[in-house]
XYZ file of C-alpha atoms in Angstrom:
328
model
C -8.292 -18.842 -0.523
C -6.548 -16.497 1.908
C -6.154 -12.945 0.654
C -3.175 -10.696 0.337
C -4.419 -7.288 1.468
C -2.634 -4.367 -0.196
C -3.549 -1.929 2.578
C -4.474 -2.263 6.239
C -3.510 0.123 9.023
C -3.670 -2.789 11.444
C -2.177 -0.991 14.441
C -4.872 1.689 14.283
C -7.226 -0.584 16.207
C -5.149 0.175 19.320
C -5.481 3.954 18.972
C -7.850 4.289 21.924
C -5.773 2.183 24.292
C -2.132 3.105 23.738
C -0.103 6.243 24.276
C 1.364 5.771 20.806
C -1.649 7.634 19.388
C -3.677 10.656 20.474
C -7.054 8.955 20.932
C -8.955 12.201 20.357
C -8.267 11.893 16.633
C -9.834 8.412 16.401
C -13.270 8.640 18.045
C -14.817 6.048 15.721
C -12.114 3.389 15.945
C -13.979 1.187 18.422
C -16.918 0.952 16.024
C -14.586 0.006 13.172
C -12.734 -2.740 15.039
C -15.161 -5.404 13.793
C -13.726 -4.871 10.306
C -10.671 -6.879 11.335
C -12.525 -9.739 13.019
C -10.824 -12.935 11.866
C -8.242 -10.924 9.943
C -5.099 -12.712 11.108
C -6.434 -16.108 10.042
C -8.228 -14.973 6.892
C -5.288 -13.062 5.421
C -2.098 -14.644 4.142
C -0.185 -11.366 4.112
C -1.064 -7.719 4.719
C 0.677 -4.582 3.578
C 0.902 -3.024 7.037
C 0.482 0.730 6.988
C 2.400 2.971 9.369
C 0.147 6.001 9.384
C -1.861 8.275 11.616
C -4.297 11.181 11.369
C -2.859 14.470 10.160
C -3.577 16.177 13.471
C -1.915 13.342 15.336
C 1.219 13.723 13.191
C 1.243 17.446 13.971
C 1.369 16.704 17.695
C 4.458 14.506 17.393
C 7.513 16.402 18.630
C 9.725 14.093 16.534
C 7.730 12.506 13.665
C 10.591 10.191 12.706
C 10.816 8.875 16.264
C 7.047 8.359 16.238
C 7.383 6.380 13.011
C 10.151 4.254 14.523
C 7.859 3.449 17.454
C 5.119 2.332 15.057
C 7.566 0.043 13.298
C 8.675 -1.295 16.690
C 5.092 -2.310 17.416
C 4.685 -4.120 14.112
C 8.016 -5.885 14.566
C 6.846 -7.101 17.975
C 3.341 -8.161 16.942
C 4.468 -9.781 13.665
C 7.737 -11.168 15.007
C 9.150 -13.652 12.521
C 6.334 -12.869 10.061
C 7.544 -9.745 8.242
C 8.621 -10.101 4.623
C 11.588 -8.026 3.479
C 14.203 -10.441 2.077
C 14.358 -13.548 -0.138
C 14.650 -15.772 2.939
C 11.501 -14.213 4.366
C 9.624 -14.980 1.156
C 10.749 -18.599 1.275
C 9.388 -18.955 4.806
C 6.121 -17.205 3.942
C 5.614 -19.346 0.829
C 5.989 -22.458 2.965
C 3.002 -21.483 5.082
C 1.048 -19.033 2.897
C -2.129 -21.070 3.408
C -1.521 -21.781 7.096
C -1.017 -19.993 10.385
C -1.239 -16.314 11.184
C -1.069 -13.417 8.747
C 2.350 -12.200 7.618
C 3.142 -8.562 6.900
C 5.037 -6.231 4.599
C 5.891 -2.866 6.157
C 4.927 0.411 4.537
C 4.674 4.093 5.373
C 1.373 5.763 4.515
C 2.217 9.377 3.916
C 5.485 11.263 4.332
C 3.628 14.545 4.838
C 5.222 15.296 8.221
C 8.347 13.223 7.648
C 9.969 14.634 4.514
C 9.974 18.419 4.727
C 13.419 19.229 3.296
C 16.121 17.584 1.153
C 17.982 16.542 4.308
C 15.067 14.285 5.277
C 15.668 12.164 2.171
C 18.757 10.747 3.912
C 16.387 8.893 6.251
C 14.916 6.752 3.454
C 17.889 4.389 3.198
C 17.820 3.470 6.919
C 14.080 2.814 6.609
C 14.735 0.473 3.718
C 17.514 -1.266 5.619
C 15.105 -1.806 8.506
C 12.707 -3.613 6.189
C 10.222 -0.954 5.072
C 9.275 -1.827 1.512
C 6.254 0.346 0.626
C 6.515 4.133 0.313
C 3.381 6.268 -0.086
C 4.645 9.848 -0.478
C 1.341 11.716 -0.115
C -1.543 11.403 2.338
C -2.954 14.911 2.862
C -2.588 18.488 1.647
C -0.166 19.046 4.534
C 2.704 17.456 2.604
C 5.291 19.117 0.377
C 6.085 16.266 -2.036
C 3.007 16.667 -4.224
C -0.698 17.346 -4.360
C -3.188 15.231 -2.444
C -6.723 14.048 -3.139
C -7.961 16.538 -0.533
C -10.412 19.097 -1.894
C -8.865 22.174 -3.551
C -5.344 20.723 -3.635
C -4.337 21.210 -7.270
C -0.569 20.969 -6.882
C 1.562 18.662 -8.970
C 4.746 16.826 -8.066
C 7.216 19.188 -6.384
C 10.960 19.327 -6.939
C 11.375 17.650 -3.561
C 8.879 15.017 -4.694
C 11.007 14.282 -7.756
C 14.069 14.020 -5.549
C 12.102 11.589 -3.354
C 11.481 9.369 -6.405
C 15.134 9.499 -7.397
C 16.235 8.570 -3.898
C 13.860 5.578 -3.854
C 15.212 4.493 -7.226
C 18.731 4.635 -5.789
C 17.651 2.043 -3.191
C 16.651 -0.437 -5.916
C 19.052 -2.841 -7.637
C 20.348 -1.847 -11.077
C 18.121 -2.740 -14.014
C 17.982 -6.479 -14.567
C 19.663 -7.321 -11.254
C 17.988 -9.243 -8.396
C 17.400 -7.989 -4.885
C 14.880 -6.257 -2.640
C 13.429 -2.993 -3.906
C 10.992 -0.320 -2.709
C 7.406 -0.107 -3.932
C 5.929 3.299 -4.783
C 2.308 3.787 -3.710
C 0.301 6.522 -5.447
C -2.665 6.313 -3.052
C -4.080 9.718 -2.012
C -2.304 11.628 -4.773
C -4.356 13.974 -6.938
C -4.561 13.822 -10.728
C -1.769 16.345 -11.518
C 0.693 14.618 -9.186
C -0.173 11.156 -10.516
C 0.289 12.443 -14.072
C 3.702 13.870 -13.175
C 4.774 10.616 -11.520
C 3.647 8.532 -14.487
C 5.528 10.841 -16.865
C 8.665 10.357 -14.742
C 8.314 6.582 -15.127
C 7.535 6.798 -18.837
C 10.728 8.789 -19.401
C 12.833 5.696 -18.580
C 11.335 2.256 -19.198
C 13.636 0.604 -16.637
C 12.189 2.558 -13.717
C 8.913 0.626 -13.424
C 10.764 -2.660 -12.913
C 13.236 -1.218 -10.443
C 10.562 0.717 -8.507
C 7.250 -1.153 -8.902
C 4.080 0.918 -8.834
C 0.841 0.403 -6.985
C -2.221 2.359 -5.942
C -2.899 0.362 -2.820
C -6.327 1.592 -1.742
C -8.981 4.235 -2.064
C -10.705 5.762 -5.056
C -9.154 6.333 -8.472
C -12.204 8.169 -9.826
C -10.649 11.614 -9.568
C -7.411 10.715 -11.341
C -8.712 11.281 -14.857
C -9.717 8.991 -17.724
C -6.120 8.377 -18.821
C -4.861 7.200 -15.440
C -5.883 3.494 -15.543
C -4.423 2.968 -19.008
C -1.121 4.708 -18.329
C -0.765 3.130 -14.901
C -1.503 -0.405 -16.088
C 0.753 0.001 -19.119
C 3.620 0.519 -16.653
C 2.676 -2.618 -14.695
C 1.082 -0.746 -11.805
C -1.130 -2.770 -9.450
C -4.423 -1.272 -8.289
C -5.799 -2.327 -4.907
C -9.581 -1.951 -4.738
C -11.112 -1.057 -1.396
C -14.387 -2.457 -0.096
C -16.327 0.637 0.911
C -17.080 4.264 0.057
C -15.735 6.427 -1.452
C -13.968 3.778 -3.563
C -17.131 1.731 -4.222
C -20.713 1.923 -2.992
C -21.782 -1.671 -3.607
C -20.506 -5.136 -4.470
C -21.870 -4.705 -7.983
C -19.926 -1.461 -8.344
C -16.793 -3.301 -7.223
C -17.361 -5.983 -9.831
C -17.922 -3.353 -12.515
C -14.698 -1.585 -11.536
C -12.756 -4.843 -11.784
C -14.186 -5.572 -15.234
C -13.427 -2.049 -16.456
C -9.818 -2.297 -15.295
C -9.437 -5.733 -16.867
C -10.436 -4.227 -20.218
C -7.497 -1.800 -19.997
C -4.253 -3.464 -21.143
C -1.797 -4.416 -18.431
C 1.665 -4.205 -19.986
C 0.075 -4.624 -23.393
C -2.460 -7.350 -22.641
C -6.020 -7.118 -21.383
C -7.047 -9.289 -18.459
C -7.191 -9.436 -14.690
C -3.479 -9.044 -14.018
C -2.513 -6.012 -11.958
C -5.737 -5.880 -9.913
C -5.925 -6.740 -6.224
C -7.675 -5.942 -2.971
C -6.635 -3.161 -0.611
C -9.407 -3.393 1.950
C -8.558 -0.158 3.806
C -10.090 -1.721 6.912
C -10.048 0.464 10.043
C -9.958 3.598 7.895
C -13.285 3.037 6.140
C -16.310 4.688 7.732
C -18.457 1.887 6.296
C -17.980 -1.253 4.242
C -20.013 -2.603 1.356
C -22.743 -4.975 2.513
C -21.355 -8.486 2.690
C -17.705 -7.389 2.494
C -17.152 -6.282 6.063
C -14.559 -8.969 6.906
C -11.655 -10.382 4.950
C -13.074 -13.913 4.769
C -16.263 -12.527 3.245
C -14.231 -10.699 0.608
C -12.513 -13.970 -0.327
C -15.858 -15.742 -0.472
C -17.312 -13.026 -2.693
C -14.393 -13.231 -5.135
C -14.770 -17.010 -5.353
C -18.501 -16.705 -5.925
C -18.448 -13.961 -8.553
C -15.376 -14.927 -10.598
C -13.929 -18.135 -12.004
C -11.388 -19.914 -9.773
C -8.462 -18.691 -11.847
C -9.593 -15.071 -11.905
C -10.485 -15.090 -8.207
C -6.991 -16.356 -7.404
C -5.422 -13.562 -9.449
C -7.514 -10.885 -7.768
C -7.247 -12.182 -4.245
C -3.694 -13.450 -4.089
C -1.510 -13.922 -7.143
C -1.260 -10.357 -8.459
C -0.378 -9.032 -5.016
C 2.039 -11.912 -4.448
C 4.125 -10.720 -7.392
C 4.488 -7.341 -5.679
C 5.552 -8.996 -2.438
C 8.119 -11.099 -4.285
C 9.469 -8.079 -6.158
C 9.744 -5.989 -2.984
C 11.648 -8.719 -1.151
C 13.814 -9.756 -4.097
C 12.411 -13.269 -4.062
C 14.253 -16.121 -5.680
C 12.577 -17.354 -8.844
């Protein structure tokens, strides 16, 4: 089985050797590079994160131009292997078990990108270019909502609500086919997550038009109600393979079992759970899960074939298909 990885900042491995990044903010990247050994062959598709360190964003004279350059790099490296449309999905499906990894483009944190209502006008061109995943919050530096950074207790801001509405405007009308954005709650704090979930619960059509995920990282600080509310809306949780998300393989298994006991759209089970490795941004990985092929092997060893397939591929595939407006 080849995985679908819900979060990998793949381009970060080049931070020490390209002018696209300020290398001083990534002193440990060379030591982390082994995390992506064999990645392109062991992964069927990766959610490719366009992101950088907060200090690096601050040094960008034009953050939107810097983002465009990051997308340029992904478009060059994954030429012909980026999924954004129904035709792309058809081609990926034809070789999902073969060849090099495909990608789905996402932006990890709009902290330095959306600072005023006028910046919301830039979301539609991003979507037209093929960006399908939108993670509003990364650090406490943003103005859309509170982050998981210590002492950031803010909730969703008015601009954050406008951000959600603008993303919803990019989606097809309820019940209609077509590509749509995905909303990623990674790095939000508990008050902001609660506000976002309440916004979705206010209109039951929103979760289908704007699918939810928490692509990577820890959910421990989001409160006891978060998994149930999130899964009830059909949100997909990507589990990372190192601290602070999990400390051991057994802890990862326990987290999967606990989530499976919480109903996903009314039914318990392993739907809505995937893997978001967070490779290249983890300081350390769980023993035995330091490469994507080892993660796939672990899933196949610990779970039944059907459950392993759901966790490693099928649940994430449904997100990919929704984002690209795949043909049934």
